[in-house]
């Protein structure tokens, strides 16, 4: 690029839109038209121009923008159709009505978001103390968390640390397969609806056995035969039978 | 217990707690003392702090009382390296949160229907920041997850409870506010034409 080009080219700054509704509201406000009587042809034209502009700037256009374009064109075509006697009932509703409702509903929450933003600005300047004493209680508000593999690995590490690490003579005659252990876990779940993560390892004394149990659990999760849930942060991890699947 | 003693104890409890302490909790700890008296002592405490020359204040937030700094002190607090301010929420975060706050419990599908865009990522961020949480599942097809706000939400926005949120505008108010309001900088169509 030559110096000249660099000087004449300028960056176009686009207002960032959260989505197609946001863009439409912007166009409506800019053209100062009545939201209850949107000149759909005008707005569709402006909307499509905007998409073209985004394209020419190599911005990726999210699918939602295209869906809205299709909706606008659909409404436009409906409005062009003459009102026929036969589908009078259908024609009683303005084809734009749905869109108008969506725009207004969205604007309501945009306004509410502005309100939150004002509060945020104010309250970000206020600081609290962290708890002075480590509170033993779990927090009252907890997320129902589906756990990640790392949470499970953490739990396994906890169990392995509690297990005495036997040194010296330990001959493990390996009769444990992951397959068998999976069966064992499912058998135990037959009687109850859920088991704690820790109880799965009760009978495992050797670390190897624990690892096998753990692998079996992972495999069952992968096969969606069980799912694991922790109802509170750092709480007990429970293994649930997946009821929705036939045991085949 | 004498009035001044009670006030001192209440102050110490708020200091140590590090989270909003509800009146019920205080009454539980201060067994045998009338909740009304506790409330009075909280008010007294509030007044004690509410004078020039103090950097702290008693705030009523998230269903309880808490000791907090005064906002005038914020610049210096932020300069103290130990303190990190939470990153401000993005526009999409605020929008999503507004929908959750007013419509809870709400499913992701309902949020996306209002916003008109995919909201999975935003939702995840809000949950990671513990401003929103899963509150259960809706019965019915697919049993979708339901989302709601947390106590951290109330704290973050300095709200006593959800009823303190300003009422949502109705459609008429929204429509009336439309033409002249909003100043999105740089109208893009100028470039497009």
Short mmCIF file of C-alpha atoms in Angstrom, two decimals:
data_model
loop_
_atom_site.label_atom_id
_atom_site.label_comp_id
_atom_site.label_asym_id
_atom_site.label_seq_id
_atom_site.Cartn_x
_atom_site.Cartn_y
_atom_site.Cartn_z
CA UNK A 1 0.00 0.00 0.00
CA UNK A 2 1.41 3.40 -0.99
CA UNK A 3 1.55 6.40 1.27
CA UNK A 4 -1.25 8.07 -0.67
CA UNK A 5 -3.58 5.18 -0.30
CA UNK A 6 -2.86 5.00 3.36
CA UNK A 7 -3.81 8.61 3.75
CA UNK A 8 -7.01 8.45 1.79
CA UNK A 9 -8.31 5.21 3.21
CA UNK A 10 -10.14 5.55 6.45
CA UNK A 11 -11.61 3.17 8.87
CA UNK A 12 -15.36 2.92 8.91
CA UNK A 13 -16.61 2.59 12.41
CA UNK A 14 -19.81 0.63 12.67
CA UNK A 15 -21.96 0.81 15.70
CA UNK A 16 -21.89 -2.60 17.26
CA UNK A 17 -25.25 -4.25 17.11
CA UNK A 18 -26.25 -7.01 19.42
CA UNK A 19 -28.35 -8.63 16.76
CA UNK A 20 -30.87 -8.09 13.99
CA UNK A 21 -33.48 -6.63 16.36
CA UNK A 22 -30.95 -4.13 17.61
CA UNK A 23 -30.09 -3.13 14.07
CA UNK A 24 -33.76 -2.76 13.12
CA UNK A 25 -34.46 -0.60 16.14
CA UNK A 26 -31.52 1.55 15.20
CA UNK A 27 -32.87 2.01 11.67
CA UNK A 28 -36.33 2.80 12.97
CA UNK A 29 -35.00 5.40 15.39
CA UNK A 30 -32.74 6.92 12.81
CA UNK A 31 -35.50 7.32 10.24
CA UNK A 32 -37.86 8.52 12.96
CA UNK A 33 -40.75 6.44 11.83
CA UNK A 34 -43.69 5.22 13.82
CA UNK A 35 -42.95 1.75 15.10
CA UNK A 36 -46.62 0.81 14.72
CA UNK A 37 -46.54 1.74 11.07
CA UNK A 38 -43.16 0.70 9.75
CA UNK A 39 -42.68 1.44 6.05
CA UNK A 40 -41.51 -2.09 5.53
CA UNK A 41 -40.12 -1.57 2.07
CA UNK A 42 -37.93 1.32 3.20
CA UNK A 43 -36.69 -0.47 6.29
CA UNK A 44 -36.03 -3.70 4.41
CA UNK A 45 -33.98 -1.73 1.90
CA UNK A 46 -31.95 -0.08 4.64
CA UNK A 47 -31.51 -3.35 6.44
CA UNK A 48 -30.19 -5.11 3.35
CA UNK A 49 -27.88 -2.19 2.59
CA UNK A 50 -26.50 -2.60 6.03
CA UNK A 51 -25.86 -6.29 5.52
CA UNK A 52 -24.12 -5.48 2.23
CA UNK A 53 -21.97 -2.98 4.03
CA UNK A 54 -21.05 -5.56 6.63
CA UNK A 55 -20.21 -7.98 3.87
CA UNK A 56 -18.06 -5.48 2.03
CA UNK A 57 -16.17 -4.88 5.24
CA UNK A 58 -15.57 -8.57 5.52
CA UNK A 59 -17.50 -8.79 8.73
CA UNK A 60 -18.95 -12.16 9.34
CA UNK A 61 -22.69 -11.90 9.36
CA UNK A 62 -24.33 -14.08 11.93
CA UNK A 63 -27.07 -16.34 10.67
CA UNK A 64 -29.64 -14.46 12.72
CA UNK A 65 -29.15 -11.39 10.54
CA UNK A 66 -29.97 -13.42 7.46
CA UNK A 67 -33.04 -14.94 9.06
CA UNK A 68 -34.28 -11.45 9.82
CA UNK A 69 -33.63 -10.39 6.23
CA UNK A 70 -35.79 -13.28 5.08
CA UNK A 71 -38.50 -12.33 7.58
CA UNK A 72 -38.52 -8.74 6.34
CA UNK A 73 -38.78 -9.79 2.73
CA UNK A 74 -41.55 -12.18 3.66
CA UNK A 75 -43.51 -9.44 5.39
CA UNK A 76 -42.91 -7.13 2.46
CA UNK A 77 -44.27 -9.67 0.01
CA UNK A 78 -47.29 -10.31 2.18
CA UNK A 79 -48.08 -6.64 2.24
CA UNK A 80 -47.95 -6.48 -1.51
CA UNK A 81 -50.55 -9.16 -1.89
CA UNK A 82 -54.07 -7.92 -2.54
CA UNK A 83 -56.50 -8.72 0.22
CA UNK A 84 -58.69 -11.47 -1.05
CA UNK A 85 -62.10 -12.34 0.23
CA UNK A 86 -61.21 -15.93 0.99
CA UNK A 87 -58.53 -15.41 3.56
CA UNK A 88 -60.05 -12.35 5.07
CA UNK A 89 -59.54 -13.76 8.52
CA UNK A 90 -55.86 -14.11 8.02
CA UNK A 91 -55.53 -10.66 6.60
CA UNK A 92 -57.07 -9.06 9.60
CA UNK A 93 -53.74 -9.19 11.32
CA UNK A 94 -51.07 -6.87 10.06
CA UNK A 95 -48.16 -8.96 8.79
CA UNK A 96 -45.88 -6.59 10.68
CA UNK A 97 -47.58 -7.11 14.04
CA UNK A 98 -45.35 -9.94 15.20
CA UNK A 99 -42.20 -8.09 14.36
CA UNK A 100 -43.39 -4.94 16.10
CA UNK A 101 -44.11 -6.90 19.25
CA UNK A 102 -40.68 -8.46 19.15
CA UNK A 103 -39.02 -5.09 18.65
CA UNK A 104 -40.90 -3.50 21.53
CA UNK A 105 -40.25 -6.44 23.81
CA UNK A 106 -36.57 -6.27 22.97
CA UNK A 107 -36.47 -2.52 23.52
CA UNK A 108 -38.00 -3.00 26.97
CA UNK A 109 -35.11 -5.17 28.00
CA UNK A 110 -32.58 -2.89 26.36
CA UNK A 111 -33.94 -0.14 28.58
CA UNK A 112 -33.81 -2.43 31.59
CA UNK A 113 -30.20 -3.27 30.70
CA UNK A 114 -29.41 0.46 30.67
CA UNK A 115 -30.86 0.70 34.14
CA UNK A 116 -28.64 -2.14 35.31
CA UNK A 117 -25.64 -0.50 33.71
CA UNK A 118 -26.23 2.69 35.66
CA UNK A 119 -26.43 0.73 38.89
CA UNK A 120 -23.34 -1.22 37.91
CA UNK A 121 -21.35 1.98 37.47
CA UNK A 122 -22.47 3.23 40.84
CA UNK A 123 -21.89 0.01 42.76
CA UNK A 124 -18.61 -0.93 41.20
CA UNK A 125 -17.17 1.86 43.30
CA UNK A 126 -18.25 0.18 46.51
CA UNK A 127 -16.12 -2.53 48.04
CA UNK A 128 -16.92 -5.18 50.58
CA UNK A 129 -14.77 -7.22 52.86
CA UNK A 130 -14.12 -10.84 52.13
CA UNK A 131 -15.24 -13.07 55.02
CA UNK A 132 -12.79 -12.70 57.88
CA UNK A 133 -13.17 -16.22 59.12
CA UNK A 134 -13.38 -19.19 56.83
CA UNK A 135 -17.02 -20.04 57.06
CA UNK A 136 -17.56 -23.74 57.30
CA UNK A 137 -20.95 -23.57 55.70
CA UNK A 138 -21.37 -23.98 52.00
CA UNK A 139 -22.85 -20.92 50.34
CA UNK A 140 -26.66 -20.86 50.49
CA UNK A 141 -26.98 -20.23 46.80
CA UNK A 142 -25.39 -22.89 44.76
CA UNK A 143 -25.43 -23.84 41.19
CA UNK A 144 -26.60 -27.21 40.14
CA UNK A 145 -23.39 -28.02 38.39
CA UNK A 146 -22.78 -30.66 35.84
CA UNK A 147 -19.21 -31.50 36.50
CA UNK A 148 -16.24 -31.32 34.24
CA UNK A 149 -13.64 -34.01 33.94
CA UNK A 150 -11.30 -31.91 36.05
CA UNK A 151 -13.73 -31.84 38.94
CA UNK A 152 -13.86 -35.60 38.79
CA UNK A 153 -10.11 -35.88 38.63
CA UNK A 154 -9.90 -33.66 41.68
CA UNK A 155 -12.32 -35.92 43.50
CA UNK A 156 -10.32 -38.98 42.49
CA UNK A 157 -7.12 -37.39 43.71
CA UNK A 158 -8.82 -36.79 47.05
CA UNK A 159 -9.71 -40.43 47.35
CA UNK A 160 -6.33 -41.68 46.28
CA UNK A 161 -4.65 -39.45 48.82
CA UNK A 162 -6.69 -41.01 51.55
CA UNK A 163 -5.76 -44.49 50.42
CA UNK A 164 -2.65 -45.81 52.08
CA UNK A 165 0.06 -46.10 49.55
CA UNK A 166 1.35 -49.57 50.14
CA UNK A 167 4.96 -49.98 49.40
CA UNK A 168 6.77 -53.21 49.11
CA UNK A 169 5.19 -56.44 48.26
CA UNK A 170 1.92 -56.01 46.60
CA UNK A 171 1.02 -58.42 43.97
CA UNK A 172 -2.06 -57.37 42.18
CA UNK A 173 -3.51 -60.21 40.33
CA UNK A 174 -5.38 -58.24 37.82
CA UNK A 175 -8.78 -59.62 37.35
CA UNK A 176 -10.34 -56.25 37.08
CA UNK A 177 -11.40 -55.07 33.73
CA UNK A 178 -13.01 -51.73 33.14
CA UNK A 179 -15.87 -53.65 31.57
CA UNK A 180 -16.49 -55.65 34.75
CA UNK A 181 -16.31 -52.60 36.88
CA UNK A 182 -18.87 -50.83 34.74
CA UNK A 183 -21.22 -53.74 35.32
CA UNK A 184 -20.56 -53.52 39.03
CA UNK A 185 -21.38 -49.85 39.19
CA UNK A 186 -24.60 -50.35 37.21
CA UNK A 187 -25.56 -53.26 39.48
CA UNK A 188 -25.15 -51.09 42.52
CA UNK A 189 -27.23 -48.38 40.91
CA UNK A 190 -30.02 -50.89 40.27
CA UNK A 191 -31.05 -50.77 43.90
CA UNK A 192 -30.72 -47.04 44.43
CA UNK A 193 -31.35 -44.01 42.36
CA UNK A 194 -28.00 -42.47 43.09
CA UNK A 195 -24.68 -43.18 44.76
CA UNK A 196 -22.06 -40.84 46.05
CA UNK A 197 -18.86 -40.62 44.10
CA UNK A 198 -16.88 -41.68 47.14
CA UNK A 199 -18.94 -44.76 47.82
CA UNK A 200 -17.97 -46.15 44.44
CA UNK A 201 -14.46 -46.50 45.73
CA UNK A 202 -15.31 -48.03 49.13
CA UNK A 203 -14.22 -51.49 48.20
CA UNK A 204 -11.10 -50.47 46.35
CA UNK A 205 -8.04 -50.74 48.47
CA UNK A 206 -5.36 -50.65 45.84
CA UNK A 207 -4.75 -47.55 43.82
CA UNK A 208 -4.95 -49.55 40.65
CA UNK A 209 -8.44 -50.69 41.53
CA UNK A 210 -9.44 -47.10 42.10
CA UNK A 211 -8.14 -46.10 38.74
CA UNK A 212 -10.08 -48.93 37.13
CA UNK A 213 -13.26 -47.84 38.90
CA UNK A 214 -12.65 -44.30 37.79
CA UNK A 215 -12.15 -45.31 34.19
CA UNK A 216 -15.31 -47.40 34.35
CA UNK A 217 -17.19 -44.35 35.62
CA UNK A 218 -15.86 -42.19 32.79
CA UNK A 219 -16.89 -44.81 30.29
CA UNK A 220 -20.40 -44.98 31.73
CA UNK A 221 -20.63 -41.21 31.51
CA UNK A 222 -19.48 -41.30 27.92
CA UNK A 223 -22.08 -43.91 27.10
CA UNK A 224 -24.63 -41.75 28.90
CA UNK A 225 -25.59 -44.63 31.15
CA UNK A 226 -25.05 -42.46 34.19
CA UNK A 227 -24.69 -38.81 34.85
CA UNK A 228 -22.99 -37.05 37.67
CA UNK A 229 -24.29 -34.09 39.53
CA UNK A 230 -22.96 -31.93 42.28
CA UNK A 231 -25.70 -29.95 43.93
CA UNK A 232 -23.44 -27.55 45.70
CA UNK A 233 -20.04 -26.13 45.13
CA UNK A 234 -17.44 -28.45 46.67
CA UNK A 235 -20.31 -30.65 47.74
CA UNK A 236 -20.83 -34.34 47.38
CA UNK A 237 -20.68 -35.63 43.84
CA UNK A 238 -23.45 -38.08 43.11
CA UNK A 239 -23.71 -40.58 40.35
CA UNK A 240 -27.19 -40.98 38.91
CA UNK A 241 -28.53 -43.69 36.76
CA UNK A 242 -29.68 -42.33 33.45
CA UNK A 243 -33.33 -43.30 33.40
CA UNK A 244 -33.96 -42.25 29.86
CA UNK A 245 -31.95 -44.99 28.28
CA UNK A 246 -32.94 -48.62 27.98
CA UNK A 247 -30.41 -50.90 29.55
CA UNK A 248 -29.28 -52.78 26.54
CA UNK B 1 -27.64 -5.80 76.87
CA UNK B 2 -27.20 -2.06 76.83
CA UNK B 3 -27.88 -0.12 73.66
CA UNK B 4 -24.26 0.79 73.04
CA UNK B 5 -23.14 -2.77 73.72
CA UNK B 6 -25.65 -4.13 71.25
CA UNK B 7 -24.52 -1.65 68.60
CA UNK B 8 -20.91 -2.69 69.16
CA UNK B 9 -21.75 -6.38 68.81
CA UNK B 10 -23.77 -5.77 65.66
CA UNK B 11 -20.90 -3.77 64.20
CA UNK B 12 -18.45 -6.57 64.93
CA UNK B 13 -20.74 -9.12 63.31
CA UNK B 14 -21.05 -7.08 60.15
CA UNK B 15 -17.31 -6.54 60.08
CA UNK B 16 -16.46 -10.21 60.35
CA UNK B 17 -19.14 -11.62 58.12
CA UNK B 18 -17.94 -10.54 54.69
CA UNK B 19 -21.38 -11.07 53.26
CA UNK B 20 -24.76 -9.50 53.84
CA UNK B 21 -26.10 -10.48 57.25
CA UNK B 22 -29.86 -10.69 57.44
CA UNK B 23 -31.85 -9.39 60.35
CA UNK B 24 -32.97 -12.96 61.03
CA UNK B 25 -29.39 -14.11 61.22
CA UNK B 26 -28.53 -11.32 63.63
CA UNK B 27 -31.55 -12.19 65.76
CA UNK B 28 -30.45 -15.81 65.79
CA UNK B 29 -26.95 -14.90 66.98
CA UNK B 30 -28.20 -12.33 69.46
CA UNK B 31 -30.58 -14.76 71.05
CA UNK B 32 -33.28 -13.24 73.15
CA UNK B 33 -32.95 -9.73 71.80
CA UNK B 34 -35.95 -8.24 70.08
CA UNK B 35 -35.50 -7.89 66.30
CA UNK B 36 -36.83 -4.36 66.66
CA UNK B 37 -33.96 -3.48 68.96
CA UNK B 38 -31.49 -4.98 66.49
CA UNK B 39 -33.01 -2.96 63.72
CA UNK B 40 -32.66 0.16 65.84
CA UNK B 41 -29.04 -0.58 66.51
CA UNK B 42 -28.42 -1.10 62.80
CA UNK B 43 -29.95 2.27 62.14
CA UNK B 44 -27.79 3.82 64.86
CA UNK B 45 -24.75 2.20 63.34
CA UNK B 46 -25.69 3.51 59.94
CA UNK B 47 -25.84 7.04 61.37
CA UNK B 48 -22.53 6.64 63.15
CA UNK B 49 -20.86 5.93 59.83
CA UNK B 50 -22.85 8.49 57.90
CA UNK B 51 -20.68 11.44 58.83
CA UNK B 52 -17.86 13.22 57.03
CA UNK B 53 -14.53 11.68 57.70
CA UNK B 54 -15.58 8.06 57.50
CA UNK B 55 -14.59 5.78 54.65
CA UNK B 56 -17.11 3.08 55.44
CA UNK B 57 -20.85 2.82 55.30
CA UNK B 58 -23.53 0.34 56.27
CA UNK B 59 -25.42 -0.81 53.20
CA UNK B 60 -28.57 -2.84 52.97
CA UNK B 61 -28.05 -5.24 50.14
CA UNK B 62 -29.11 -8.73 49.04
CA UNK B 63 -31.47 -9.19 51.96
CA UNK B 64 -29.00 -8.18 54.63
CA UNK B 65 -26.65 -5.59 56.01
CA UNK B 66 -23.03 -5.23 55.16
CA UNK B 67 -20.11 -2.92 55.80
CA UNK B 68 -18.82 -1.42 52.58
CA UNK B 69 -16.52 1.35 51.50
CA UNK B 70 -17.79 4.72 50.34
CA UNK B 71 -17.74 5.24 46.62
CA UNK B 72 -15.74 8.50 46.97
CA UNK B 73 -12.81 6.39 48.13
CA UNK B 74 -12.91 4.14 45.08
CA UNK B 75 -10.04 5.72 43.09
CA UNK B 76 -7.58 5.12 45.92
CA UNK B 77 -8.90 1.67 46.67
CA UNK B 78 -8.39 0.71 43.06
CA UNK B 79 -4.87 2.08 43.18
CA UNK B 80 -4.15 -0.39 45.95
CA UNK B 81 -2.93 -3.27 43.89
CA UNK B 82 -4.48 -5.96 46.00
CA UNK B 83 -7.97 -4.93 45.06
CA UNK B 84 -9.21 -5.95 41.69
CA UNK B 85 -12.40 -4.53 40.33
CA UNK B 86 -14.73 -6.85 38.54
CA UNK B 87 -14.73 -6.35 34.80
CA UNK B 88 -17.79 -4.52 33.66
CA UNK B 89 -20.47 -6.57 32.03
CA UNK B 90 -20.69 -6.41 28.27
CA UNK B 91 -23.71 -5.01 26.51
CA UNK B 92 -24.89 -8.50 25.67
CA UNK B 93 -24.26 -9.56 29.26
CA UNK B 94 -26.41 -6.75 30.59
CA UNK B 95 -29.19 -7.47 28.11
CA UNK B 96 -29.23 -11.15 28.92
CA UNK B 97 -29.11 -10.43 32.61
CA UNK B 98 -31.99 -7.97 32.36
CA UNK B 99 -34.12 -10.67 30.76
CA UNK B 100 -33.13 -13.19 33.42
CA UNK B 101 -33.73 -10.73 36.24
CA UNK B 102 -37.21 -9.73 35.12
CA UNK B 103 -38.43 -13.02 33.70
CA UNK B 104 -36.90 -15.58 35.99
CA UNK B 105 -37.09 -18.50 35.96
CA UNK B 106 -36.41 -18.37 32.27
CA UNK B 107 -35.00 -20.79 29.71
CA UNK B 108 -32.22 -20.06 27.26
CA UNK B 109 -34.74 -20.39 24.44
CA UNK B 110 -36.88 -17.64 25.92
CA UNK B 111 -33.87 -15.38 26.33
CA UNK B 112 -32.84 -15.97 22.74
CA UNK B 113 -36.35 -15.37 21.48
CA UNK B 114 -36.28 -11.90 23.02
CA UNK B 115 -32.74 -10.99 22.03
CA UNK B 116 -32.93 -12.58 18.61
CA UNK B 117 -29.42 -13.97 18.93
CA UNK B 118 -27.65 -17.00 20.31
CA UNK B 119 -27.01 -16.42 23.99
CA UNK B 120 -25.23 -19.58 25.13
CA UNK B 121 -21.84 -17.90 25.51
CA UNK B 122 -23.16 -14.89 27.39
CA UNK B 123 -25.12 -17.14 29.69
CA UNK B 124 -22.03 -19.16 30.45
CA UNK B 125 -20.07 -16.02 31.34
CA UNK B 126 -22.85 -14.83 33.64
CA UNK B 127 -22.87 -18.20 35.38
CA UNK B 128 -19.10 -18.25 35.73
CA UNK B 129 -19.32 -14.87 37.38
CA UNK B 130 -22.05 -16.31 39.58
CA UNK B 131 -24.39 -13.47 38.65
CA UNK B 132 -26.81 -15.98 37.16
CA UNK B 133 -27.41 -19.61 38.01
CA UNK B 134 -29.45 -22.60 37.05
CA UNK B 135 -32.51 -22.83 39.19
CA UNK B 136 -34.01 -26.04 37.91
CA UNK B 137 -35.62 -27.49 34.85
CA UNK B 138 -38.88 -26.73 33.20
CA UNK B 139 -41.20 -29.69 33.01
CA UNK B 140 -42.09 -30.56 29.48
CA UNK B 141 -40.38 -31.31 26.25
CA UNK B 142 -36.63 -31.53 26.61
CA UNK B 143 -36.83 -30.36 30.21
CA UNK B 144 -34.82 -27.21 29.47
CA UNK B 145 -32.70 -25.61 32.17
CA UNK B 146 -34.17 -22.61 33.93
CA UNK B 147 -32.04 -19.66 34.89
CA UNK B 148 -32.33 -17.06 37.60
CA UNK B 149 -30.26 -14.46 39.39
CA UNK B 150 -28.11 -15.01 42.47
CA UNK B 151 -27.35 -13.19 45.65
CA UNK B 152 -24.17 -12.01 43.94
CA UNK B 153 -26.42 -10.34 41.38
CA UNK B 154 -28.11 -8.34 44.13
CA UNK B 155 -24.77 -7.42 45.63
CA UNK B 156 -23.26 -6.47 42.30
CA UNK B 157 -26.06 -4.03 41.57
CA UNK B 158 -26.57 -2.93 45.15
CA UNK B 159 -30.12 -4.21 45.40
CA UNK B 160 -31.88 -5.17 48.62
CA UNK B 161 -34.00 -7.69 46.78
CA UNK B 162 -35.54 -8.25 43.37
CA UNK B 163 -38.50 -6.01 44.16
CA UNK B 164 -36.07 -3.09 44.17
CA UNK B 165 -35.58 -3.48 40.44
CA UNK B 166 -37.37 -0.66 38.64
CA UNK B 167 -40.56 -1.77 36.91
CA UNK B 168 -40.26 -2.76 33.28
CA UNK B 169 -41.68 -0.18 30.94
CA UNK B 170 -44.87 -1.19 29.20
CA UNK B 171 -45.05 -1.28 25.42
CA UNK B 172 -46.68 2.12 25.13
CA UNK B 173 -43.94 3.79 27.12
CA UNK B 174 -41.33 2.00 25.07
CA UNK B 175 -42.92 3.01 21.78
CA UNK B 176 -43.22 6.62 22.90
CA UNK B 177 -39.61 6.78 23.91
CA UNK B 178 -38.45 5.53 20.53
CA UNK B 179 -38.04 8.27 17.91
CA UNK B 180 -36.02 10.96 19.62
CA UNK B 181 -34.12 8.85 22.13
CA UNK B 182 -30.88 6.96 21.73
CA UNK B 183 -27.78 8.40 20.21
CA UNK B 184 -25.88 5.62 18.59
CA UNK B 185 -22.82 7.32 17.24
CA UNK B 186 -21.96 7.33 13.57
CA UNK B 187 -25.03 6.39 11.60
CA UNK B 188 -23.79 3.69 9.34
CA UNK B 189 -26.21 4.23 6.49
CA UNK B 190 -24.38 7.45 5.64
CA UNK B 191 -21.55 5.25 4.59
CA UNK B 192 -23.82 2.83 2.87
CA UNK B 193 -25.56 5.31 0.65
#
